[in-house]
Amino acid sequence: MSANFSTSAAVFTGTTATVGITLSFATYVAFGAAALAYALMAKNRALNVSADFFITARNSANLWTITWSWFASAMGSWILYTCAFISPGANFGINGLLIMALFTGLPLPIVAHMGDYVRKRVPTASSVTSYARWRFGKIVQVLMMLQILQILFLTLISEYTTIGGIFAIFFDIPPYIPVIVCGVTVMVYTTVGGFYVSIITDIWQSILAISMITVSFIYLCISYKGENLGPLPDYLGVTVEGWAAFATIGIPYVSLTFFNEGFWQRVWAAENSRIGKTGAWIACAMLTVVTFILGFGGTMAYWSGRATEESNPNLAFFLGFANKSDGTASAAITIFVIMFAVAMNEAAVDTIQNAVTDTITNVGSVFNKDVPLWAVRAIVVVVQVPLIVAAAYCAANNVNILNIFLFGNMMATIMFVPIASGLFESLHRVVSTFSVMMAILCTLISVLGLSVSKYGTLQDGFIAYFWSAYYQWEPFVMAPCVAVLYLAFWSCVDLGVRRLMKWEAPNLPLESRAKAEATHMGTSDGEGDLAQVASGDFKTAP
């Protein structure tokens, strides 16, 4: 049995296709059944007695658990396509691949260290939007929610369509079938077990994935033993586009990190901040190595001639296993890699489903309402069913959503610096909600202005910088730089007006204001006011 990459038809046919389909769907079902059984155990049912634990698994994950969960949160079936494609398909070269590998792993410890600050100051936070409200109020909280949900929805649909494409190419089955199987399987065990069961399944899925990628890498090395590859082609070596990846990959990846609710859930789940940070650094190293291996497999395929300009660049890693003479590869190792993709797809979908549930549940806090556990479970189903339907439609109709990703990345880059400034205590009486919102607005206008100056019209400029599959470095470098300048300018304007009008300085975060007010009042009524301020109901000067 062999995988035939030299034909435009399905890679697998007949008995081989049947075996591959069976093993792939068995991977989905096995993890789902194990997760559901684990969730139904009496000990675990006893843990999920509150909505807070259901969406955060607060303080429950030790170093072993949180490390694997960090790793799984950044993986997905997309990694088989993107990493192998990036060097030969986008001319990023070996330096671009190294940069991508680094910035795929680095966001994990970045969130963990930011989370350390938030955990200490907002110990009951169940979402990064809780930080936004604590520091800047409800306006910024709602803005963050919209940005987070946009990113999560697009990432989920992308993950579904990627795995649907893999099944269509290799097994010639409708791409909506794996989308429905994965979506429903994850939805069922997530509805029952919540985020706690999700991080447990992360361990199983990640260990299987690491084992599979290790075996695949060894097989790949053996298959190239003794082969004379010749000089490395220029487009696979060090390229200008590769250095530009510092801007087109590094900056948006770090910015998106701040709005990745799936990462922040690991912050709350870790037993303590030290364990969370240590696990994130270990996972970062693992993820960087795995990303590079998958990408370098694609580079080897093109370097050796197994892949050519006519080849599908998305299949670059698979083509690395093919014979140069006839374009066939071992069916066993190919199916092995597909099972790796399935495991990582299920891990990614489960991460995103839980993150969406967490974010939507926190909408209740905008209205000072607690969402009961039964409603949280209902949210899982109500939200996920239309997303599965939408993803199945996109997969079945080959809808290209890559352009929309640029919009999400660009908006995250524009918003990151102003909102993240709230993490600096020295700026608490300097940066206000007003200066943050104005900095975001002015940065957006500046990026649009740059696009018009380069492309002539607002429509063409918007398409180039916000709605394209091709990422240009200029707006990603410009956005954080001007955001710093605008934040400083509008903070000075805000402070000047406040001083002129004899208004108080920008508000401290909610709990800090509460303590200050209670101390100032010095009365027995202080505790009541403290509760009002902590809940966001206390009225302050402009």
Coordinates of C-alpha atoms in Angstrom, one line a residue:
M1 CA 0.0 0.0 0.0
S2 CA 1.3 3.4 -0.9
A3 CA 0.3 7.1 -1.0
N4 CA 0.3 8.5 -4.5
F5 CA 1.1 12.2 -4.7
S6 CA 1.7 12.2 -8.5
T7 CA -2.1 12.2 -9.3
S8 CA -4.7 15.0 -9.1
A9 CA -7.1 12.4 -7.7
A10 CA -7.3 11.3 -4.0
V11 CA -3.9 10.3 -2.5
F12 CA -5.5 7.1 -1.2
T13 CA -7.9 4.8 -2.8
G14 CA -9.5 1.4 -2.1
T15 CA -8.6 -0.5 1.0
T16 CA -5.8 2.0 1.9
A17 CA -8.4 4.8 2.0
T18 CA -10.7 2.7 4.1
V19 CA -8.0 2.0 6.6
G20 CA -6.9 5.6 6.8
I21 CA -10.5 6.9 7.2
T22 CA -11.2 4.3 9.9
L23 CA -8.0 5.1 11.9
S24 CA -8.5 8.9 11.6
F25 CA -12.1 8.9 12.8
A26 CA -11.2 6.3 15.4
T27 CA -8.8 8.9 16.8
Y28 CA -11.5 11.5 17.1
V29 CA -13.9 9.0 18.8
A30 CA -11.4 7.4 21.1
F31 CA -10.3 10.8 22.6
G32 CA -13.9 11.9 22.8
A33 CA -15.1 8.7 24.5
A34 CA -12.2 8.8 27.0
A35 CA -12.8 12.5 27.7
L36 CA -16.5 11.9 28.3
A37 CA -15.8 8.9 30.6
Y38 CA -13.3 11.0 32.6
A39 CA -15.8 13.9 32.9
L40 CA -18.5 11.5 34.2
M41 CA -16.3 10.2 37.0
A42 CA -17.7 11.1 40.4
K43 CA -14.5 12.9 41.4
N44 CA -14.5 15.1 38.4
R45 CA -18.3 15.8 38.5
A46 CA -17.7 17.1 42.1
L47 CA -15.2 19.7 40.8
N48 CA -17.6 21.2 38.2
V49 CA -20.0 22.6 40.8
S50 CA -19.6 26.3 39.8
A51 CA -19.6 28.2 36.5
D52 CA -16.2 29.7 37.5
F53 CA -14.4 26.3 37.7
F54 CA -16.3 25.1 34.6
I55 CA -14.7 27.8 32.5
T56 CA -11.3 28.2 34.2
A57 CA -10.4 25.0 36.1
R58 CA -8.9 27.5 38.5
N59 CA -5.7 26.4 40.3
S60 CA -6.1 22.8 39.4
A61 CA -3.2 22.0 36.9
N62 CA 0.2 20.9 38.2
L63 CA 3.4 21.4 36.2
W64 CA 3.0 18.2 34.2
T65 CA -0.6 19.0 33.2
I66 CA -0.2 22.7 32.4
T67 CA 2.9 22.1 30.3
W68 CA 1.1 19.7 28.0
S69 CA -2.0 22.0 28.0
W70 CA 0.1 25.0 27.0
F71 CA 1.6 23.0 24.2
A72 CA -1.8 21.8 22.9
S73 CA -3.3 25.3 23.0
A74 CA -0.9 26.5 20.3
M75 CA -1.1 23.5 18.1
G76 CA -3.6 22.4 15.4
S77 CA -3.9 20.8 12.1
W78 CA -3.0 24.1 10.5
I79 CA 0.6 23.5 11.6
L80 CA 1.1 20.8 9.0
Y81 CA 0.2 23.2 6.2
T82 CA 1.5 26.5 7.3
C83 CA 4.9 25.5 8.6
A84 CA 5.9 23.4 5.7
F85 CA 4.5 26.0 3.2
I86 CA 6.1 29.0 4.7
S87 CA 9.7 28.5 3.5
P88 CA 9.2 27.4 -0.1
G89 CA 5.7 28.7 -0.8
A90 CA 6.2 32.2 0.6
N91 CA 9.9 32.6 -0.1
F92 CA 10.6 33.0 3.6
G93 CA 13.6 30.8 3.4
I94 CA 15.4 29.1 6.3
N95 CA 15.6 32.4 8.3
G96 CA 11.9 33.0 8.0
L97 CA 11.2 29.4 9.1
L98 CA 13.4 30.0 12.2
I99 CA 11.6 33.2 13.0
M100 CA 8.2 31.5 12.6
A101 CA 9.2 28.6 14.9
L102 CA 10.4 31.1 17.5
F103 CA 7.3 33.2 17.5
T104 CA 5.0 30.2 17.5
G105 CA 6.3 29.2 20.8
L106 CA 7.2 32.6 22.4
P107 CA 3.7 33.8 22.9
L108 CA 3.1 31.1 25.6
P109 CA 5.6 32.5 28.2
I110 CA 4.6 36.1 27.2
V111 CA 1.0 35.4 28.3
A112 CA 2.2 33.5 31.4
H113 CA 4.2 36.4 32.6
M114 CA 1.4 38.9 31.8
G115 CA -0.9 36.5 33.6
D116 CA 1.3 36.6 36.7
Y117 CA 0.6 40.3 37.0
V118 CA -3.2 39.9 36.4
R119 CA -3.6 36.9 38.8
K120 CA -2.0 38.9 41.6
R121 CA -4.2 42.0 41.1
V122 CA -7.5 40.4 39.8
P123 CA -7.5 37.0 41.6
T124 CA -11.1 36.3 40.6
A125 CA -10.6 37.0 36.8
S126 CA -12.0 34.4 34.6
S127 CA -11.1 36.1 31.3
V128 CA -8.6 38.6 30.0
T129 CA -11.6 40.9 29.6
S130 CA -11.9 40.9 33.4
Y131 CA -8.5 42.6 33.4
A132 CA -9.8 45.1 30.8
R133 CA -12.7 46.1 33.0
W134 CA -10.6 46.2 36.1
R135 CA -8.1 48.6 34.5
F136 CA -10.1 50.6 32.0
G137 CA -13.8 49.9 32.6
K138 CA -16.6 48.4 30.5
I139 CA -16.0 50.2 27.2
V140 CA -12.6 48.6 26.8
Q141 CA -13.9 45.3 28.1
V142 CA -16.5 45.2 25.4
L143 CA -14.0 46.2 22.8
M144 CA -11.7 43.3 23.8
M145 CA -14.6 40.9 23.8
L146 CA -15.4 41.7 20.2
Q147 CA -11.8 41.4 19.1
I148 CA -11.3 38.1 21.0
L149 CA -14.5 36.6 19.5
Q150 CA -13.6 37.7 16.0
I151 CA -10.2 35.9 16.3
L152 CA -11.6 32.8 17.9
F153 CA -14.4 32.4 15.3
L154 CA -12.0 32.8 12.4
T155 CA -9.4 30.5 14.0
L156 CA -12.0 27.8 14.6
I157 CA -13.4 28.0 11.1
S158 CA -9.8 27.9 9.7
E159 CA -9.0 24.8 11.8
Y160 CA -12.2 23.1 10.6
T161 CA -11.6 23.9 7.0
T162 CA -7.9 22.7 7.2
I163 CA -8.8 19.3 8.5
G164 CA -11.7 19.1 6.0
G165 CA -9.2 19.8 3.2
I166 CA -6.9 17.1 4.4
F167 CA -9.7 14.5 4.4
A168 CA -10.8 15.6 0.9
I169 CA -7.3 15.5 -0.6
F170 CA -6.2 12.2 1.0
F171 CA -9.5 10.2 1.2
D172 CA -11.8 12.0 -1.3
I173 CA -14.6 12.3 1.2
P174 CA -16.7 15.5 1.7
P175 CA -14.8 17.9 3.9
Y176 CA -17.8 18.7 6.0
I177 CA -17.9 15.2 7.5
P178 CA -14.7 15.5 9.6
V179 CA -15.8 19.0 10.6
I180 CA -19.1 17.6 12.0
V181 CA -17.5 14.6 13.6
C182 CA -14.8 16.7 15.4
G183 CA -17.2 19.6 16.3
V184 CA -19.9 17.4 17.8
T185 CA -17.4 15.1 19.6
V186 CA -15.7 18.0 21.3
M187 CA -19.0 19.8 22.0
V188 CA -20.3 16.7 23.9
Y189 CA -17.4 16.2 26.3
T190 CA -16.9 19.9 26.7
T191 CA -20.6 20.4 27.7
V192 CA -20.2 17.7 30.3
G193 CA -16.7 18.3 31.6
G194 CA -15.9 21.9 30.9
F195 CA -12.3 23.3 30.7
Y196 CA -10.9 20.9 33.3
V197 CA -11.5 17.9 31.1
S198 CA -10.1 19.9 28.2
I199 CA -6.7 20.3 29.8
I200 CA -6.7 16.6 30.7
T201 CA -7.3 15.6 27.1
D202 CA -4.5 18.0 26.1
I203 CA -2.1 15.6 27.9
W204 CA -3.3 12.6 25.9
Q205 CA -3.4 14.4 22.6
S206 CA 0.0 16.1 23.0
I207 CA 1.8 13.0 24.0
L208 CA 0.4 11.1 21.0
A209 CA 1.3 14.1 18.8
I210 CA 4.9 14.2 20.1
S211 CA 5.3 10.5 19.7
M212 CA 4.0 10.6 16.1
I213 CA 6.2 13.6 15.1
T214 CA 9.2 11.9 16.6
V215 CA 8.6 8.7 14.6
S216 CA 7.9 10.8 11.5
F217 CA 11.1 12.8 11.9
I218 CA 13.2 9.6 12.4
Y219 CA 11.7 8.1 9.3
L220 CA 12.3 11.3 7.3
C221 CA 16.0 11.3 8.4
I222 CA 16.4 7.7 7.4
S223 CA 14.8 8.2 4.0
Y224 CA 17.4 11.0 3.1
K225 CA 20.4 9.0 4.4
G226 CA 23.2 9.0 1.8
E227 CA 21.3 11.3 -0.6
N228 CA 23.2 14.1 -2.3
L229 CA 20.9 17.1 -2.1
G230 CA 23.2 19.6 -3.9
P231 CA 23.4 23.3 -3.1
L232 CA 20.5 24.9 -1.2
P233 CA 18.4 27.0 -3.6
D234 CA 18.4 30.7 -3.0
Y235 CA 14.6 30.8 -2.2
L236 CA 15.1 28.2 0.5
G237 CA 18.2 29.9 2.1
V238 CA 18.4 33.3 3.8
T239 CA 15.9 35.6 2.1
V240 CA 14.8 39.2 2.4
E241 CA 11.2 38.0 2.9
G242 CA 12.5 35.8 5.7
W243 CA 13.9 38.8 7.6
A244 CA 10.6 40.6 7.0
A245 CA 9.0 37.8 9.0
F246 CA 10.1 39.6 12.2
A247 CA 7.4 42.1 11.3
T248 CA 4.8 40.1 9.4
I249 CA 4.9 37.1 11.8
G250 CA 6.6 38.3 15.0
I251 CA 4.6 41.5 15.7
P252 CA 1.1 40.1 15.0
Y253 CA 1.8 36.8 16.8
V254 CA 2.8 38.7 19.9
S255 CA -0.1 41.1 19.6
L256 CA -2.6 38.3 19.0
T257 CA -1.3 36.6 22.1
F258 CA -2.9 39.3 24.3
F259 CA -6.3 38.5 22.7
N260 CA -6.1 34.7 22.8
E261 CA -8.5 33.7 25.5
G262 CA -7.4 30.0 25.1
F263 CA -4.0 31.0 26.4
W264 CA -5.4 33.1 29.2
Q265 CA -7.5 30.1 30.4
R266 CA -4.2 28.3 31.1
V267 CA -3.1 31.2 33.3
W268 CA -6.1 30.7 35.6
A269 CA -5.9 26.9 35.5
A270 CA -2.2 26.6 36.7
E271 CA -1.8 25.8 40.4
N272 CA 0.1 29.0 40.8
S273 CA 1.9 31.6 38.7
R274 CA 5.3 30.0 39.1
I275 CA 4.1 26.7 37.7
G276 CA 2.2 28.5 34.9
K277 CA 5.3 30.3 33.8
T278 CA 7.6 27.3 34.1
G279 CA 5.2 25.1 32.1
A280 CA 4.8 27.9 29.4
W281 CA 8.6 28.0 28.9
I282 CA 8.9 24.2 28.6
A283 CA 6.0 24.2 26.1
C284 CA 7.6 27.1 24.2
A285 CA 10.8 25.1 23.7
M286 CA 8.8 22.0 22.6
L287 CA 6.6 24.0 20.2
T288 CA 9.5 25.8 18.6
V289 CA 11.3 22.5 17.9
V290 CA 8.1 20.8 16.5
T291 CA 7.3 23.8 14.3
F292 CA 10.8 23.9 12.9
I293 CA 10.8 20.1 12.2
L294 CA 7.5 20.4 10.3
G295 CA 8.7 23.4 8.4
F296 CA 12.1 21.9 7.6
G297 CA 10.4 18.7 6.3
G298 CA 8.8 20.9 3.6
T299 CA 12.1 22.6 2.9
M300 CA 13.7 19.2 2.5
A301 CA 11.0 18.1 0.0
Y302 CA 11.7 21.1 -2.3
W303 CA 15.5 20.9 -1.8
S304 CA 15.6 17.2 -2.7
G305 CA 13.3 17.6 -5.8
R306 CA 10.5 15.6 -4.3
A307 CA 8.4 18.7 -4.5
T308 CA 8.4 21.1 -7.4
E309 CA 6.8 24.4 -8.5
E310 CA 3.8 22.3 -9.7
S311 CA 3.3 20.6 -6.3
N312 CA 0.7 21.7 -3.8
P313 CA 2.8 23.6 -1.3
N314 CA 0.3 22.8 1.5
L315 CA 1.4 19.1 1.2
A316 CA 5.1 20.0 1.4
F317 CA 5.7 18.0 4.6
F318 CA 3.9 14.9 3.2
L319 CA 5.9 15.2 -0.1
G320 CA 9.1 14.9 2.0
F321 CA 8.3 11.2 2.4
A322 CA 7.7 10.6 -1.3
N323 CA 9.9 8.7 -3.7
K324 CA 11.6 11.0 -6.3
S325 CA 11.0 8.5 -9.1
D326 CA 7.3 7.9 -9.0
G327 CA 5.9 10.3 -6.4
T328 CA 4.6 7.6 -4.0
A329 CA 5.2 7.3 -0.3
S330 CA 4.6 4.8 2.4
A331 CA 0.9 4.6 3.3
A332 CA 1.7 3.8 6.9
I333 CA 3.8 6.8 7.6
T334 CA 1.4 9.1 5.7
I335 CA -1.6 7.9 7.6
F336 CA 0.5 8.2 10.8
V337 CA 1.0 11.9 10.0
I338 CA -2.7 12.4 9.3
M339 CA -3.6 10.9 12.7
F340 CA -1.2 13.5 14.2
A341 CA -3.2 16.2 12.4
V342 CA -6.4 14.7 13.7
A343 CA -5.2 14.7 17.3
M344 CA -4.0 18.3 17.1
N345 CA -7.2 19.3 15.3
E346 CA -9.3 17.9 18.2
A347 CA -7.0 19.7 20.7
A348 CA -7.3 23.0 18.9
V349 CA -11.0 22.8 18.5
D350 CA -11.5 22.0 22.1
T351 CA -9.3 24.9 23.2
I352 CA -11.2 27.3 21.0
Q353 CA -14.6 26.0 22.0
N354 CA -13.8 26.5 25.7
A355 CA -12.3 30.0 25.0
V356 CA -15.5 31.0 23.1
T357 CA -17.6 29.8 26.0
D358 CA -15.5 31.6 28.5
T359 CA -15.7 34.9 26.6
I360 CA -19.4 34.8 26.0
T361 CA -20.1 33.8 29.6
N362 CA -18.2 36.9 30.7
V363 CA -20.6 39.1 28.8
G364 CA -22.7 38.7 31.9
S365 CA -20.2 40.7 33.9
V366 CA -20.8 43.7 31.7
F367 CA -24.3 43.8 33.2
N368 CA -23.1 42.8 36.7
K369 CA -24.8 39.5 36.3
D370 CA -23.5 36.0 37.3
V371 CA -24.1 33.3 34.7
P372 CA -25.3 30.0 36.4
L373 CA -23.6 26.7 35.5
W374 CA -26.6 25.3 33.6
A375 CA -26.5 28.5 31.4
V376 CA -22.8 28.0 30.7
R377 CA -23.4 24.5 29.5
A378 CA -26.2 25.7 27.3
I379 CA -23.9 28.4 25.8
V380 CA -21.5 25.6 24.7
V381 CA -24.2 24.1 22.6
V382 CA -26.0 27.2 21.4
V383 CA -22.7 28.8 20.2
Q384 CA -21.0 25.8 18.8
V385 CA -23.8 24.4 16.6
P386 CA -24.0 27.4 14.3
L387 CA -20.2 27.5 14.2
I388 CA -20.0 23.9 13.1
V389 CA -22.6 24.5 10.4
A390 CA -20.7 27.6 9.2
A391 CA -17.4 25.7 9.1
A392 CA -19.0 22.8 7.3
Y393 CA -20.3 25.2 4.7
C394 CA -16.9 26.9 4.3
A395 CA -15.2 23.5 4.0
A396 CA -17.6 22.1 1.5
N397 CA -17.5 25.2 -0.7
N398 CA -13.7 25.9 -0.5
V399 CA -14.4 29.4 1.0
N400 CA -11.1 31.2 1.4
I401 CA -10.9 33.1 4.8
L402 CA -7.2 33.9 4.7
N403 CA -8.0 37.5 3.8
I404 CA -10.1 37.9 7.0
F405 CA -7.1 36.8 9.1
L406 CA -5.1 39.8 8.1
F407 CA -7.9 42.1 9.4
G408 CA -7.8 40.3 12.8
N409 CA -4.0 40.4 13.0
M410 CA -3.9 44.1 12.0
M411 CA -6.5 45.1 14.5
A412 CA -4.8 43.2 17.3
T413 CA -1.5 44.9 16.4
I414 CA -3.3 48.3 16.6
M415 CA -5.0 47.6 19.9
F416 CA -2.2 45.8 21.7
V417 CA 0.0 48.6 23.0
P418 CA -2.7 50.9 24.3
I419 CA -4.6 48.2 26.2
A420 CA -1.5 46.4 27.4
S421 CA -0.2 49.6 28.9
G422 CA -2.5 48.9 31.8
L423 CA -0.1 46.3 33.0
F424 CA 2.3 49.0 34.1
E425 CA 1.5 50.3 37.5
S426 CA 3.5 53.4 37.0
L427 CA 1.0 54.4 34.3
H428 CA -2.2 53.9 36.4
R429 CA -2.6 57.6 37.1
V430 CA -1.4 58.6 33.7
V431 CA -3.2 56.4 31.1
S432 CA -7.0 56.6 31.1
T433 CA -9.8 55.0 29.2
F434 CA -10.0 58.1 27.0
S435 CA -6.3 58.1 26.1
V436 CA -6.5 54.3 25.3
M437 CA -9.5 54.7 23.0
M438 CA -8.0 57.8 21.3
A439 CA -4.7 56.0 20.7
I440 CA -6.4 53.0 19.1
L441 CA -8.5 55.3 16.9
C442 CA -5.6 57.5 15.8
T443 CA -3.4 54.4 15.1
L444 CA -6.1 52.9 12.9
I445 CA -6.4 56.2 11.0
S446 CA -2.6 56.4 10.6
V447 CA -2.4 52.9 9.2
L448 CA -5.2 53.7 6.8
G449 CA -3.4 56.9 5.9
L450 CA -0.2 55.0 5.1
S451 CA -2.2 52.6 2.9
V452 CA -3.8 55.5 1.0
S453 CA -0.5 57.2 0.4
K454 CA 1.0 54.0 -1.0
Y455 CA -2.0 52.7 -3.0
G456 CA -3.9 55.8 -4.0
T457 CA -7.4 55.1 -2.7
L458 CA -8.9 54.1 0.6
Q459 CA -10.4 50.9 -0.9
D460 CA -7.2 49.7 -2.5
G461 CA -5.2 50.6 0.6
F462 CA -7.6 48.9 3.0
I463 CA -7.5 45.7 0.8
A464 CA -3.7 45.7 0.8
Y465 CA -3.2 46.3 4.6
F466 CA -6.4 44.7 6.1
W467 CA -7.9 42.3 3.6
S468 CA -5.2 40.3 1.8
A469 CA -3.5 37.0 2.0
Y470 CA -0.2 38.7 1.6
Y471 CA 1.3 40.4 4.7
Q472 CA 3.4 43.5 4.3
W473 CA 5.8 44.6 7.0
E474 CA 5.2 48.4 6.9
P475 CA 1.8 48.5 8.7
F476 CA 2.9 46.0 11.4
V477 CA 6.0 48.1 12.2
M478 CA 4.2 51.4 12.1
A479 CA 1.2 50.4 14.2
P480 CA 2.9 49.8 17.6
C481 CA 5.3 52.6 17.1
V482 CA 2.7 55.3 16.5
A483 CA 0.4 53.7 19.1
V484 CA 3.1 54.5 21.7
L485 CA 3.3 58.1 20.5
Y486 CA -0.5 58.6 20.4
L487 CA -0.9 57.1 23.8
A488 CA 1.7 59.5 25.2
F489 CA 0.1 62.5 23.4
W490 CA -3.5 61.8 24.5
S491 CA -2.4 61.0 28.0
C492 CA -0.7 64.5 28.2
V493 CA -3.8 66.1 26.7
D494 CA -6.1 64.2 29.2
L495 CA -3.9 65.2 32.2
G496 CA -3.7 68.8 31.0
V497 CA -7.5 69.1 30.7
R498 CA -8.0 67.5 34.1
R499 CA -5.6 69.8 35.8
L500 CA -7.1 72.9 34.0
M501 CA -10.6 71.8 35.0
K502 CA -9.5 70.7 38.5
W503 CA -10.7 67.2 37.9
E504 CA -9.1 64.2 39.5
A505 CA -6.4 62.2 37.8
P506 CA -7.3 59.2 35.7
N507 CA -9.0 56.5 37.7
L508 CA -7.0 53.8 39.4
P509 CA -8.0 50.2 38.7
L510 CA -11.3 49.3 40.4
E511 CA -9.9 47.5 43.5
S512 CA -7.2 50.2 44.0
R513 CA -9.8 52.9 43.8
A514 CA -11.9 51.0 46.3
K515 CA -9.1 50.8 48.9
A516 CA -8.2 54.4 48.4
E517 CA -11.8 55.5 48.8
A518 CA -12.4 53.3 51.9
T519 CA -9.2 54.7 53.5
H520 CA -10.2 58.3 52.7
M521 CA -13.7 58.0 54.1
G522 CA -12.4 56.3 57.3
T523 CA -16.0 55.3 58.3
S524 CA -17.8 52.1 59.0
D525 CA -19.6 52.7 55.7
G526 CA -16.3 52.1 53.8
E527 CA -16.9 48.4 53.3
G528 CA -20.2 49.1 51.5
D529 CA -18.5 51.6 49.2
L530 CA -15.7 49.2 48.7
A531 CA -18.1 46.6 47.4
Q532 CA -19.7 49.1 45.1
V533 CA -16.4 50.1 43.6
A534 CA -15.2 46.6 43.2
S535 CA -18.3 45.7 41.3
G536 CA -17.9 48.7 39.0
D537 CA -20.9 50.6 40.3
F538 CA -19.1 53.3 42.2
K539 CA -19.4 56.7 40.7
T540 CA -16.2 58.7 40.2
A541 CA -15.3 62.1 38.7
P542 CA -14.7 62.1 35.0

